[in-house]
mmCIF file of C-alpha atoms in Angstrom:
data_model
loop_
_atom_site.group_PDB
_atom_site.id
_atom_site.type_symbol
_atom_site.label_atom_id
_atom_site.label_comp_id
_atom_site.label_asym_id
_atom_site.label_seq_id
_atom_site.Cartn_x
_atom_site.Cartn_y
_atom_site.Cartn_z
ATOM 1 C CA MET W 376 -30.501 -2.648 -107.898
ATOM 2 C CA GLU W 377 -29.581 -6.518 -106.968
ATOM 3 C CA GLN W 378 -28.375 -6.708 -103.316
ATOM 4 C CA PRO W 379 -25.177 -8.540 -102.444
ATOM 5 C CA CYS W 380 -26.865 -10.776 -100.245
ATOM 6 C CA SER W 381 -29.377 -11.898 -102.953
ATOM 7 C CA ARG W 382 -26.089 -13.075 -104.745
ATOM 8 C CA LEU W 383 -24.766 -14.874 -101.650
ATOM 9 C CA VAL W 384 -28.176 -16.728 -101.276
ATOM 10 C CA ILE W 385 -28.125 -17.730 -104.771
ATOM 11 C CA LEU W 386 -24.355 -18.933 -104.869
ATOM 12 C CA PHE W 387 -25.220 -20.711 -101.419
ATOM 13 C CA GLU W 388 -28.306 -22.394 -103.069
ATOM 14 C CA ASN W 389 -26.182 -23.430 -106.051
ATOM 15 C CA SER W 390 -23.136 -24.666 -103.983
ATOM 16 C CA LEU W 391 -25.372 -26.704 -101.853
ATOM 17 C CA LYS W 392 -26.533 -28.650 -104.999
ATOM 18 C CA GLN W 393 -22.927 -29.118 -105.865
ATOM 19 C CA TYR W 394 -21.563 -29.936 -102.423
ATOM 20 C CA GLN W 395 -24.380 -31.887 -101.108
ATOM 21 C CA GLY W 396 -23.587 -35.114 -98.962
ATOM 22 C CA GLN W 397 -20.052 -34.120 -99.128
ATOM 23 C CA LEU W 398 -17.858 -33.503 -95.634
ATOM 24 C CA GLY W 399 -16.895 -30.106 -97.004
ATOM 25 C CA THR W 400 -20.448 -28.615 -96.886
ATOM 26 C CA LEU W 401 -20.637 -27.692 -93.361
ATOM 27 C CA GLN W 402 -17.104 -26.046 -93.444
ATOM 28 C CA PHE W 403 -18.340 -24.089 -96.648
ATOM 29 C CA CYS W 404 -21.324 -23.230 -95.030
ATOM 30 C CA ILE W 405 -19.559 -21.791 -92.097
ATOM 31 C CA GLN W 406 -17.312 -19.890 -94.283
ATOM 32 C CA LEU W 407 -19.991 -18.438 -96.468
ATOM 33 C CA ALA W 408 -22.084 -17.251 -93.268
ATOM 34 C CA SER W 409 -18.963 -15.661 -91.713
ATOM 35 C CA GLN W 410 -18.595 -13.835 -95.041
ATOM 36 C CA SER W 411 -21.931 -12.696 -95.564
ATOM 37 C CA ALA W 412 -22.669 -11.742 -91.501
ATOM 38 C CA PHE W 413 -23.274 -8.434 -92.567
ATOM 39 C CA CYS W 414 -26.414 -9.556 -94.232
ATOM 40 C CA PHE W 415 -27.774 -10.544 -91.045
ATOM 41 C CA PRO W 416 -27.204 -7.890 -88.194
#
């Protein structure tokens, strides 16, 4: 079974490629980290 965290990591990596160099990247990372906080107790 695929874990939700794995999907978030893949989504995160794909998003980094799309948003690399943009000002919204840091904000996006913080948002993603807050949503996936349960992955890192």
